[in-house]
Amino acid sequence: MLISKMAAEGGGKEMNEIKTQFTTREGVYKLLTHSEYSRPNRVPFNSQGSNPVKVSFVNVNDQSGNGDRICFNVGRELYFYIYKGVRKAADLSKPIDKRIYKGTQPTCHDFNHLTATAESVSLLVGFSAGQVQLIDPIKKETSKLFNEERLIDKSRVTCVKWVPGSESLFLVSHASGNMYLYNVEHTCGTTAPHYQVLKQGENYSVHTCKSKSTRNPLLKWTVGEGALNEFAFSPDGKFLACVSQDGFLRVFNFDAVELHGTMKSYFGGLLCVCWSPDGKYIVAGGEDDLVTVWSFLDCRVIARGHGHKSWVSVVAFDHYTTSVEESDPMEFSGSDEDFQDQMIHFGRDRANSTQSRLSKRNSTDSRPVSVTYRFGSVGQDTQLCLWDLTEDILFPHLPLSRTRTHTNVMNATSPPAGATIITNTSSNTTNGNNSGANNPGINSLSTTLPRSNSLPHSAGTTTTANNTNKAGSGGGIGSGIMDSAIATGVSKFATLSLHDRKERHHEKDHKRNHSMGHISSKSSDKLNLLTKTKTDPAKTLGTLLCPRMEDVPLLEPLICKKIAHERLTVLIFLEDCLVTACQEGFICTWARPGKVGLLSSQNQASSPSGTVV
């Protein structure tokens, strides 16, 4: 039943067909095939060995009311277009600017939103050989090139961002694990910089540049081991979250250059990071296929989400759907069609006031205040997942009379010992639809929870899991309880069975070898052997840095849809739509419920690119 329902939602006949629409409690999100951006010839890009496609937006506030601009890189090429979103079809024949680079490829880019006008924009572009270029794609100018001789860093640029509130400062991270603070007004010098220590801490150090005159870089940060894959500034610009190949999230006070807190992935490197709109929570994703929610105030993991079957490449909060409800949730009964109509108006009314109302969460007002944070993730498995972070997860010590949790038998469709599935019913926070059809897993988890949403497990084990859940689950303890060491060991040593799986699986997804969805089902067979080996990957497991799977709530995605042929590299939430991109170079626009606009009257033929069914 679930399979047929999911197929119907996507307009396809099989589970592996690419979806062109999906339904949440707000209504139906629809792919606008005429709003697809790509290279002008629309030919799928041969992505082997190339850097990920990335997308940046800026609004130039022109008088026409169509001030959105989009920049994206595909291979050696960089494009700059007017972005028409849900309003009009994309015109790929007229890029405002197009650049083709030789000897290096663009890897990332960022607009300065403070200085953007209809006549001029400042765009930073990082490159695979380590340089950073400052260009103006409206004036078609190249103003400056930083690290031109690669004297500062020779490794690939992984992330570049303007410092919030600054017209001249920007931060650049590299695959070397270093970050550099630049000022566009200063030169980089003709010799390699000399540094002196400004501050040191656990696995990080910050250096200033020693020179008679001020030069770039102003600061050099060395963070963790291996590549620094991404960083993100907090909404107020005061804190900086960094994720590295060593699997650590590190959060710094940016101005004071002090470490605020850390978190360790379940295993493998962390690839992406984002902040909640109010700066209270950070979500990270990576090579453990999980999305991990970390509390900034408590400096601890508060939840994990498992829906992806491979590495998570992007996480992002939806500022327009994240909501604060100051009264009892709306009650609803009726058909799905009625529900969707009502939700369209509900979502539209609440979208604009989210950020101003989030601050009321800690007020002393006696009125009940419920928070639901919406975030999304995309991965190398070509799937888009949407998640709700609800009150029962954020504040587990509150009464949980309406919370639905499960502690399950460990079989082919359930998580490991002690794990808890939190279904995103959202009834106690945002008037979510409580029907079992829209919330798989409410009534019978074993028949509705897809394999991709469960954790690594032993397929041959059917013993009842030990209920260690602290979120109010009422699951009982069966007569066939496993020895507690083995029960927790299945999840604890899941990472260590990878070598066994590599020998037996010769699949094409060579970059997806460390996927939780593909972990050997025979991990329990070697459990006794593994417990005696050196467990370097599990040094932090069971600590505050990296709690065991059964120690934190496990989120289940609201939706989990295959939306591309190639791995996904972009997820951006805009007011009227959400934007995704895949490694073939196609940037797709998904209209929010009720926001289809002018394109709704067009005959939506299949995409000329052939990548959307």
Coordinates of C-alpha atoms in Angstrom, one line a residue:
M1 CA 0.0 0.0 0.0
L2 CA 2.8 2.4 0.9
I3 CA 4.6 1.6 -2.4
S4 CA 1.5 2.3 -4.5
K5 CA 0.9 5.5 -2.5
M6 CA 4.4 6.8 -3.0
A7 CA 4.3 6.0 -6.7
A8 CA 1.0 7.8 -7.1
E9 CA 2.4 10.9 -5.4
G10 CA 5.4 11.0 -7.8
G11 CA 3.2 10.2 -10.9
G12 CA 5.3 7.1 -11.6
K13 CA 4.7 3.4 -11.6
E14 CA 7.8 2.2 -9.8
M15 CA 9.6 3.2 -6.6
N16 CA 12.8 4.0 -8.5
E17 CA 11.2 6.4 -10.9
I18 CA 12.1 10.1 -10.5
K19 CA 9.4 12.0 -8.8
T20 CA 8.0 15.3 -10.2
Q21 CA 5.9 16.1 -7.1
F22 CA 5.5 15.2 -3.5
T23 CA 3.0 15.9 -0.7
T24 CA 3.6 17.2 2.8
R25 CA 1.1 18.5 5.4
E26 CA 1.3 22.0 3.7
G27 CA 0.2 20.5 0.3
V28 CA 1.8 19.5 -2.9
Y29 CA 5.2 20.6 -4.1
K30 CA 5.5 20.4 -7.9
L31 CA 8.5 20.4 -10.2
L32 CA 8.4 23.2 -12.7
T33 CA 10.1 21.7 -15.7
H34 CA 10.1 25.0 -17.6
S35 CA 12.0 26.6 -14.8
E36 CA 15.0 24.3 -15.1
Y37 CA 18.4 26.0 -15.4
S38 CA 21.4 24.3 -17.0
R39 CA 24.0 24.9 -19.6
P40 CA 22.3 26.5 -22.7
N41 CA 22.5 23.3 -24.8
R42 CA 20.7 21.4 -22.0
V43 CA 23.1 18.4 -22.6
P44 CA 23.7 16.4 -19.5
F45 CA 27.2 17.1 -18.2
N46 CA 29.7 14.3 -18.0
S47 CA 30.4 14.7 -14.3
Q48 CA 33.2 12.2 -13.8
G49 CA 36.0 13.7 -11.9
S50 CA 34.5 17.2 -11.8
N51 CA 33.7 19.3 -8.8
P52 CA 30.1 19.4 -7.4
V53 CA 27.6 21.7 -9.1
K54 CA 26.8 24.6 -6.7
V55 CA 24.2 27.4 -6.8
S56 CA 24.2 30.9 -5.4
F57 CA 21.4 33.4 -5.3
V58 CA 21.3 37.2 -4.9
N59 CA 18.5 39.8 -5.1
V60 CA 19.6 43.1 -6.8
N61 CA 16.4 45.0 -5.9
D62 CA 15.8 46.3 -9.4
Q63 CA 12.7 48.3 -10.3
S64 CA 11.2 45.5 -12.5
G65 CA 10.3 43.4 -9.5
N66 CA 12.4 40.6 -10.9
G67 CA 15.6 41.1 -9.0
D68 CA 16.6 37.5 -8.3
R69 CA 19.9 36.4 -9.9
I70 CA 21.3 32.9 -10.0
C71 CA 24.9 31.7 -10.4
F72 CA 26.0 28.1 -10.9
N73 CA 29.1 26.2 -11.9
V74 CA 29.2 23.2 -14.2
G75 CA 32.6 21.6 -14.8
R76 CA 34.9 24.4 -16.1
E77 CA 32.0 26.8 -16.7
L78 CA 30.3 29.4 -14.6
Y79 CA 26.9 30.9 -15.5
F80 CA 25.0 34.0 -14.3
Y81 CA 21.3 34.3 -15.2
I82 CA 18.2 36.2 -14.2
Y83 CA 16.3 33.8 -12.0
K84 CA 12.5 33.8 -12.8
G85 CA 11.6 31.1 -10.4
V86 CA 7.9 30.2 -10.3
R87 CA 6.9 33.2 -12.4
K88 CA 8.3 32.6 -15.9
A89 CA 10.1 29.9 -17.8
A90 CA 13.8 30.0 -17.8
D91 CA 15.5 31.5 -20.9
L92 CA 18.8 29.8 -21.2
S93 CA 19.8 31.5 -24.4
K94 CA 20.6 34.8 -22.7
P95 CA 23.0 34.4 -19.7
I96 CA 24.1 37.7 -18.2
D97 CA 27.6 36.3 -17.9
K98 CA 29.3 33.1 -18.8
R99 CA 32.9 32.2 -18.1
I100 CA 35.0 29.2 -19.1
Y101 CA 38.2 28.5 -17.1
K102 CA 41.3 26.7 -18.2
G103 CA 43.6 24.7 -15.9
T104 CA 41.2 24.9 -12.9
Q105 CA 37.5 24.5 -12.1
P106 CA 35.2 26.6 -10.0
T107 CA 34.2 24.8 -6.8
C108 CA 32.0 27.2 -4.8
H109 CA 30.8 30.8 -4.9
D110 CA 29.0 33.4 -2.8
F111 CA 27.4 36.8 -3.4
N112 CA 27.8 39.8 -1.2
H113 CA 24.1 40.7 -0.4
L114 CA 25.1 44.0 1.3
T115 CA 26.6 45.6 -1.7
A116 CA 24.4 44.1 -4.5
T117 CA 22.6 46.6 -6.8
A118 CA 21.0 46.3 -10.2
E119 CA 24.3 47.7 -11.7
S120 CA 26.9 45.8 -9.8
V121 CA 27.3 42.6 -7.7
S122 CA 30.3 41.2 -5.9
L123 CA 30.8 37.5 -6.5
L124 CA 33.5 35.4 -4.9
V125 CA 34.5 32.2 -6.7
G126 CA 36.7 29.5 -5.3
F127 CA 38.7 27.1 -7.5
S128 CA 40.1 23.6 -7.5
A129 CA 43.7 24.8 -7.6
G130 CA 43.2 27.0 -4.5
Q131 CA 42.7 30.5 -6.0
V132 CA 39.8 32.8 -5.1
Q133 CA 38.5 35.3 -7.7
L134 CA 36.4 38.4 -7.1
I135 CA 34.2 39.2 -10.1
D136 CA 31.3 41.4 -11.1
P137 CA 29.1 39.4 -13.5
I138 CA 26.9 42.4 -14.3
K139 CA 29.7 44.6 -15.3
K140 CA 31.6 41.6 -16.6
E141 CA 34.6 42.6 -14.7
T142 CA 37.3 40.6 -12.8
S143 CA 38.5 42.9 -10.1
K144 CA 40.9 40.7 -8.1
L145 CA 42.5 37.3 -7.8
F146 CA 43.6 36.0 -4.4
N147 CA 46.2 33.3 -3.7
E148 CA 47.1 33.8 -7.4
E149 CA 50.5 32.2 -7.1
R150 CA 49.1 29.6 -4.6
L151 CA 51.6 30.7 -2.0
I152 CA 49.0 30.7 0.7
D153 CA 47.4 27.3 0.0
K154 CA 47.7 24.9 -2.9
S155 CA 44.7 22.8 -2.1
R156 CA 41.2 22.9 -3.5
V157 CA 38.8 25.6 -2.1
T158 CA 35.9 23.8 -0.4
C159 CA 33.8 26.8 0.8
V160 CA 33.9 30.6 0.4
K161 CA 31.6 33.1 2.2
W162 CA 31.4 36.7 2.9
V163 CA 31.6 37.5 6.6
P164 CA 28.1 38.6 7.6
G165 CA 27.6 42.3 7.8
S166 CA 30.9 43.1 6.0
E167 CA 31.5 44.6 2.6
S168 CA 35.1 43.6 2.4
L169 CA 35.9 40.5 4.6
F170 CA 35.5 37.0 3.4
L171 CA 36.4 33.5 4.7
V172 CA 37.8 30.7 2.6
S173 CA 38.3 27.0 3.6
H174 CA 40.5 24.5 1.8
A175 CA 41.0 20.7 1.5
S176 CA 44.1 21.2 3.5
G177 CA 42.0 21.8 6.6
N178 CA 43.0 25.4 6.7
M179 CA 40.7 28.5 6.7
Y180 CA 41.8 32.0 5.7
L181 CA 40.3 35.4 6.4
Y182 CA 40.8 37.9 3.6
N183 CA 40.1 41.6 3.1
V184 CA 39.4 42.5 -0.5
E185 CA 41.2 45.8 0.0
H186 CA 44.5 44.1 0.8
T187 CA 47.0 42.4 -1.4
C188 CA 48.3 38.8 -0.9
G189 CA 52.0 39.8 -1.2
T190 CA 54.7 38.3 -3.5
T191 CA 56.1 35.9 -1.0
A192 CA 54.7 33.1 1.1
P193 CA 53.2 34.5 4.3
H194 CA 54.9 34.0 7.7
Y195 CA 52.6 33.4 10.7
Q196 CA 52.6 33.8 14.4
V197 CA 50.3 32.0 16.8
L198 CA 47.3 34.0 18.0
K199 CA 45.4 31.2 19.8
Q200 CA 45.5 27.5 20.2
G201 CA 43.1 24.9 21.5
E202 CA 42.1 21.3 21.1
N203 CA 42.7 20.3 17.5
Y204 CA 42.7 23.9 16.2
S205 CA 45.0 26.9 16.1
V206 CA 44.7 30.5 14.8
H207 CA 47.6 32.4 13.4
T208 CA 48.1 36.0 12.3
C209 CA 50.2 37.1 9.4
K210 CA 53.6 38.6 10.2
S211 CA 54.4 41.5 7.9
K212 CA 55.4 45.1 8.1
S213 CA 52.3 46.2 6.1
T214 CA 48.8 44.7 6.4
R215 CA 48.4 41.9 3.9
N216 CA 46.3 38.8 3.2
P217 CA 45.5 36.5 4.8
L218 CA 44.6 38.4 8.0
L219 CA 44.1 35.1 9.8
K220 CA 44.9 31.5 9.2
W221 CA 42.8 28.9 11.0
T222 CA 44.0 25.3 11.2
V223 CA 41.0 23.1 12.1
G224 CA 41.0 19.3 12.8
E225 CA 42.5 16.7 10.5
G226 CA 41.9 16.3 6.8
A227 CA 39.8 18.6 4.6
L228 CA 37.6 21.3 6.1
N229 CA 34.5 20.5 4.0
E230 CA 32.1 23.3 4.8
F231 CA 31.5 26.1 7.2
A232 CA 28.4 28.2 8.1
F233 CA 28.0 31.4 10.0
S234 CA 25.2 31.6 12.6
P235 CA 22.3 33.9 11.8
D236 CA 23.7 36.7 14.0
G237 CA 27.1 36.3 12.4
K238 CA 28.9 35.8 15.8
F239 CA 29.6 32.0 15.6
L240 CA 31.1 29.7 13.0
A241 CA 30.2 26.1 12.5
C242 CA 32.8 23.9 10.7
V243 CA 32.6 20.3 9.5
S244 CA 35.7 18.3 8.6
Q245 CA 36.8 15.1 7.1
D246 CA 37.8 13.9 10.6
G247 CA 34.1 13.6 11.4
F248 CA 34.0 16.6 13.8
L249 CA 31.6 19.5 13.9
R250 CA 33.4 22.4 15.7
V251 CA 31.6 25.6 16.6
F252 CA 33.7 28.7 17.2
N253 CA 33.0 32.2 18.6
F254 CA 34.3 33.9 15.4
D255 CA 35.4 37.2 16.9
A256 CA 36.9 35.8 20.0
V257 CA 38.4 32.9 18.0
E258 CA 37.4 30.5 20.8
L259 CA 35.9 27.0 20.6
H260 CA 32.3 26.8 21.8
G261 CA 31.6 23.1 21.4
T262 CA 32.2 20.0 19.3
M263 CA 30.4 16.9 18.0
K264 CA 31.6 13.7 16.3
S265 CA 29.8 11.9 13.4
Y266 CA 28.6 8.3 13.9
F267 CA 31.4 7.4 11.5
G268 CA 33.2 9.0 8.5
G269 CA 33.6 12.6 7.5
L270 CA 31.1 15.3 7.9
L271 CA 30.3 17.0 4.6
C272 CA 27.7 19.7 5.3
V273 CA 26.3 21.9 8.0
C274 CA 23.6 24.5 8.6
W275 CA 22.0 26.6 11.4
S276 CA 18.4 26.9 12.4
P277 CA 16.8 30.3 11.8
D278 CA 17.1 31.3 15.5
G279 CA 20.7 29.9 15.9
K280 CA 19.7 27.4 18.5
Y281 CA 20.3 24.2 16.6
I282 CA 22.9 23.0 14.0
V283 CA 22.3 20.1 11.6
A284 CA 25.2 18.3 10.0
G285 CA 25.3 15.5 7.5
G286 CA 28.0 13.3 6.0
E287 CA 29.4 9.9 5.3
D288 CA 27.4 8.1 8.0
D289 CA 24.2 8.7 5.9
L290 CA 22.7 10.5 8.9
V291 CA 21.5 14.0 9.6
T292 CA 22.6 14.9 13.1
V293 CA 20.9 17.6 15.2
W294 CA 23.1 19.4 17.7
S295 CA 21.9 21.9 20.3
F296 CA 24.0 25.0 20.4
L297 CA 22.9 25.9 23.9
D298 CA 23.4 22.4 25.4
C299 CA 26.4 21.4 23.2
R300 CA 25.0 18.0 22.7
V301 CA 23.4 15.7 20.0
I302 CA 19.6 15.8 20.5
A303 CA 18.5 13.7 17.5
R304 CA 19.6 11.8 14.5
G305 CA 17.7 11.3 11.3
H306 CA 18.1 8.3 8.9
G307 CA 16.5 8.3 5.5
H308 CA 19.4 8.4 3.1
K309 CA 21.1 5.4 1.6
S310 CA 24.3 7.1 0.9
W311 CA 26.4 10.2 1.9
V312 CA 24.4 13.3 2.8
S313 CA 25.8 16.2 0.7
V314 CA 23.6 19.2 1.7
V315 CA 21.5 20.1 4.7
A316 CA 19.4 23.3 4.9
F317 CA 16.7 24.7 7.1
D318 CA 13.4 25.9 5.6
H319 CA 13.0 29.4 7.1
Y320 CA 9.5 29.7 5.5
T321 CA 8.0 26.5 6.9
T322 CA 9.7 26.5 10.3
S323 CA 6.8 27.7 12.5
V324 CA 5.9 28.9 16.0
E325 CA 2.4 28.2 17.1
E326 CA 1.1 30.3 20.0
S327 CA -2.2 28.5 20.4
D328 CA -3.6 25.1 20.3
P329 CA -3.1 23.3 17.0
M330 CA -5.8 23.5 14.5
E331 CA -7.9 20.4 14.5
F332 CA -8.9 18.8 11.2
S333 CA -11.0 16.0 9.9
G334 CA -11.9 15.3 6.3
S335 CA -10.5 14.1 3.0
D336 CA -6.9 14.5 1.8
E337 CA -8.1 17.1 -0.7
D338 CA -9.8 19.2 1.9
F339 CA -6.7 18.9 4.1
Q340 CA -4.4 20.0 1.3
D341 CA -6.6 23.1 0.5
Q342 CA -6.6 24.1 4.2
M343 CA -2.9 23.5 4.5
I344 CA -2.1 25.7 1.5
H345 CA -3.7 28.7 3.2
F346 CA -2.2 27.8 6.6
G347 CA 1.3 27.6 5.1
R348 CA 0.9 30.9 3.3
D349 CA -0.3 32.7 6.4
R350 CA 2.5 31.6 8.6
A351 CA 5.5 31.7 6.2
N352 CA 6.5 35.3 6.7
S353 CA 6.4 35.7 10.4
T354 CA 8.6 32.8 11.4
Q355 CA 11.8 34.4 12.4
S356 CA 10.3 37.2 14.4
R357 CA 8.2 34.8 16.4
L358 CA 10.9 32.2 17.1
S359 CA 12.3 34.6 19.7
K360 CA 9.1 34.2 21.7
R361 CA 9.9 30.6 22.4
N362 CA 11.5 31.4 25.8
S363 CA 9.1 34.1 26.8
T364 CA 7.2 34.0 30.1
D365 CA 3.9 34.2 28.4
S366 CA 1.6 31.5 29.8
R367 CA 0.1 30.7 26.4
P368 CA 1.4 27.4 25.0
V369 CA 4.1 27.9 22.4
S370 CA 5.0 25.1 20.1
V371 CA 8.0 25.0 17.7
T372 CA 8.5 23.0 14.6
Y373 CA 11.7 23.4 12.6
R374 CA 11.6 22.2 9.0
F375 CA 14.9 21.2 7.4
G376 CA 15.8 19.2 4.3
S377 CA 18.7 17.1 3.0
V378 CA 19.9 15.8 -0.3
G379 CA 22.5 13.1 -0.9
Q380 CA 24.5 11.0 -3.3
D381 CA 21.6 8.5 -3.3
T382 CA 19.7 11.1 -5.5
Q383 CA 17.1 11.5 -2.8
L384 CA 15.5 14.5 -1.2
C385 CA 14.4 14.1 2.4
L386 CA 12.4 16.6 4.4
W387 CA 12.4 16.5 8.2
D388 CA 10.4 18.1 11.1
L389 CA 12.2 18.8 14.4
T390 CA 9.3 18.9 16.8
E391 CA 8.7 19.8 20.4
D392 CA 8.9 16.3 21.7
I393 CA 12.5 16.0 20.5
L394 CA 13.5 19.5 21.5
F395 CA 12.1 19.3 25.0
P396 CA 11.9 15.6 25.9
H397 CA 11.2 16.3 29.6
L398 CA 7.8 17.9 28.8
P399 CA 4.6 15.8 29.0
L400 CA 4.5 13.5 26.0
S401 CA 0.8 12.6 26.0
R402 CA 0.6 13.1 22.2
T403 CA 4.0 11.8 21.2
R404 CA 4.2 8.6 19.2
T405 CA 7.4 6.6 19.7
H406 CA 8.3 3.0 18.9
T407 CA 10.6 0.4 20.3
N408 CA 10.7 -2.4 17.8
V409 CA 11.6 -6.0 17.3
M410 CA 14.9 -6.2 15.6
N411 CA 14.0 -7.7 12.2
A412 CA 14.4 -6.9 8.6
T413 CA 12.6 -3.6 8.8
S414 CA 13.5 -2.3 12.2
P415 CA 16.4 -0.4 13.8
P416 CA 19.0 -1.9 16.1
A417 CA 18.7 -2.6 19.8
G418 CA 17.2 0.2 21.9
A419 CA 16.7 2.6 19.0
T420 CA 13.6 4.7 18.9
I421 CA 11.7 5.9 15.9
I422 CA 10.0 9.2 16.3
T423 CA 7.3 9.6 13.7
N424 CA 6.8 13.1 12.4
T425 CA 3.1 13.3 13.3
S426 CA 3.5 16.8 14.5
S427 CA 0.1 16.8 16.0
N428 CA 1.2 18.5 19.1
T429 CA 3.0 21.3 17.3
T430 CA 1.7 22.3 13.9
N431 CA -1.6 20.7 13.1
G432 CA 0.0 17.9 11.1
N433 CA -2.3 15.4 9.5
N434 CA -2.5 12.4 11.7
S435 CA -3.6 9.9 9.2
G436 CA -1.5 6.8 8.9
A437 CA -1.4 7.3 5.2
N438 CA 0.7 10.4 5.4
N439 CA 2.7 9.3 8.4
P440 CA 4.1 5.8 7.6
G441 CA 5.1 4.0 10.6
I442 CA 2.3 5.1 13.0
N443 CA 0.3 1.9 13.0
S444 CA 2.5 -0.9 11.8
L445 CA 6.1 -0.1 11.5
S446 CA 7.1 -3.5 10.2
T447 CA 4.8 -3.1 7.2
T448 CA 5.3 0.6 6.4
L449 CA 8.8 1.7 7.4
P450 CA 11.0 1.4 4.3
R451 CA 14.4 -0.3 4.6
S452 CA 16.1 3.1 3.8
N453 CA 14.7 4.6 7.0
S454 CA 16.1 2.0 9.3
L455 CA 19.5 1.6 10.9
P456 CA 22.0 -1.1 10.4
H457 CA 20.8 -4.3 11.9
S458 CA 21.4 -8.0 11.9
A459 CA 18.9 -9.6 9.5
G460 CA 18.9 -12.9 11.3
T461 CA 18.1 -11.5 14.7
T462 CA 14.5 -11.3 15.9
T463 CA 15.1 -10.8 19.6
T464 CA 13.1 -8.0 21.2
A465 CA 15.2 -4.9 21.7
N466 CA 16.0 -3.6 25.2
N467 CA 14.0 -0.4 25.7
T468 CA 16.5 2.2 26.8
N469 CA 14.6 5.1 25.2
K470 CA 14.2 8.1 27.4
A471 CA 11.5 9.8 25.4
G472 CA 8.5 8.2 27.0
S473 CA 8.2 5.0 25.0
G474 CA 5.9 2.4 26.4
G475 CA 7.6 -0.6 24.7
G476 CA 7.8 -3.7 26.9
I477 CA 10.8 -5.9 27.4
G478 CA 10.4 -9.4 25.9
S479 CA 11.5 -12.7 27.3
G480 CA 14.3 -13.2 24.8
I481 CA 16.4 -10.1 25.6
M482 CA 19.9 -10.2 24.2
D483 CA 22.8 -9.7 26.4
S484 CA 23.1 -5.9 26.8
A485 CA 26.6 -5.8 25.5
I486 CA 25.7 -7.5 22.3
A487 CA 22.5 -5.4 21.9
T488 CA 24.4 -2.2 22.0
G489 CA 27.3 -3.6 20.2
V490 CA 25.4 -4.1 17.0
S491 CA 25.1 -0.3 16.6
K492 CA 28.4 0.5 18.3
F493 CA 30.4 -1.6 15.9
A494 CA 28.4 -1.2 12.8
T495 CA 31.2 0.9 11.4
L496 CA 33.7 -1.8 11.9
S497 CA 32.0 -4.3 9.7
L498 CA 32.7 -2.2 6.6
H499 CA 35.8 -4.3 5.6
D500 CA 33.6 -7.4 5.6
R501 CA 31.0 -5.7 3.4
K502 CA 33.6 -4.5 0.9
E503 CA 34.8 -8.0 0.3
R504 CA 31.4 -9.3 -0.5
H505 CA 29.8 -6.4 -2.4
H506 CA 31.3 -5.3 -5.7
E507 CA 28.8 -2.7 -6.6
K508 CA 29.2 0.3 -8.9
D509 CA 28.6 2.9 -6.1
H510 CA 32.3 3.0 -5.2
K511 CA 31.9 6.3 -3.5
R512 CA 29.0 5.0 -1.4
N513 CA 30.9 2.1 0.2
H514 CA 30.5 3.6 3.7
S515 CA 26.7 3.8 3.4
M516 CA 24.7 2.7 6.4
G517 CA 22.1 1.3 4.1
H518 CA 24.7 -1.1 2.7
I519 CA 26.3 -2.3 5.9
S520 CA 26.8 -6.0 6.1
S521 CA 23.9 -7.9 7.6
K522 CA 26.4 -10.3 9.1
S523 CA 27.9 -7.7 11.5
S524 CA 26.7 -9.7 14.5
D525 CA 28.5 -12.8 13.2
K526 CA 31.8 -11.2 13.9
L527 CA 30.8 -9.3 16.9
N528 CA 32.8 -11.3 19.4
L529 CA 35.9 -10.9 17.2
L530 CA 35.3 -7.2 16.8
T531 CA 34.9 -6.5 20.5
K532 CA 38.5 -7.7 21.0
T533 CA 40.0 -5.6 18.2
K534 CA 41.2 -2.1 18.6
T535 CA 38.2 0.2 18.2
D536 CA 39.8 3.5 17.0
P537 CA 36.7 4.6 15.0
A538 CA 34.6 4.1 18.2
K539 CA 36.8 6.0 20.6
T540 CA 34.1 8.7 21.1
L541 CA 31.1 6.4 20.8
G542 CA 28.9 6.5 23.8
T543 CA 30.2 9.9 24.9
L544 CA 28.6 13.3 24.7
L545 CA 30.6 13.8 21.5
C546 CA 28.9 10.9 19.8
P547 CA 26.1 9.2 21.7
R548 CA 25.1 5.7 20.8
M549 CA 22.2 5.2 18.4
E550 CA 19.8 4.1 21.1
D551 CA 20.7 7.1 23.3
V552 CA 19.1 9.8 21.2
P553 CA 15.8 9.9 19.3
L554 CA 15.8 8.7 15.7
L555 CA 13.9 11.0 13.3
E556 CA 12.0 9.5 10.4
P557 CA 11.8 11.7 7.2
L558 CA 8.4 13.3 6.3
I559 CA 9.2 12.5 2.7
C560 CA 12.1 10.7 1.0
K561 CA 12.0 10.9 -2.8
K562 CA 14.3 10.1 -5.6
I563 CA 14.4 13.3 -7.7
A564 CA 17.4 12.9 -10.0
H565 CA 19.6 10.5 -12.0
E566 CA 22.8 11.8 -10.6
R567 CA 24.0 12.6 -7.1
L568 CA 22.4 15.8 -5.6
T569 CA 24.6 18.7 -4.7
V570 CA 22.3 21.6 -3.9
L571 CA 19.3 22.3 -1.7
I572 CA 18.1 25.9 -1.2
F573 CA 14.8 27.0 0.3
L574 CA 13.3 30.2 -1.2
E575 CA 10.0 31.9 -0.3
D576 CA 8.0 30.5 -3.3
C577 CA 10.0 27.4 -4.0
L578 CA 12.8 25.1 -3.2
V579 CA 15.8 24.6 -5.5
T580 CA 17.8 21.4 -6.1
A581 CA 20.6 20.6 -8.4
C582 CA 22.4 17.4 -9.5
Q583 CA 25.9 16.7 -10.7
E584 CA 24.7 16.5 -14.4
G585 CA 24.2 20.3 -14.2
F586 CA 20.4 20.6 -14.0
I587 CA 19.0 23.1 -11.5
C588 CA 15.4 22.3 -10.7
T589 CA 12.7 24.6 -9.1
W590 CA 10.0 23.0 -7.0
A591 CA 7.0 25.3 -6.5
R592 CA 5.6 25.4 -3.0
P593 CA 1.9 24.5 -2.4
G594 CA -0.2 27.2 -4.1
K595 CA 2.8 29.0 -5.6
V596 CA 2.8 27.5 -9.1
G597 CA 2.1 31.0 -10.6
L598 CA 2.1 31.7 -14.3
L599 CA 3.7 28.3 -15.1
S600 CA 0.6 26.5 -14.0
S601 CA -1.3 27.5 -17.2
Q602 CA 1.5 26.2 -19.4
N603 CA 1.5 22.8 -21.0
Q604 CA 4.1 21.2 -18.9
A605 CA 5.8 18.9 -21.3
S606 CA 8.6 16.6 -20.2
S607 CA 11.9 18.2 -19.6
P608 CA 14.0 18.8 -22.7
S609 CA 17.0 17.6 -20.7
G610 CA 15.6 14.1 -20.3
T611 CA 16.6 14.0 -16.6
V612 CA 13.1 14.5 -15.2
V613 CA 10.4 11.9 -15.9

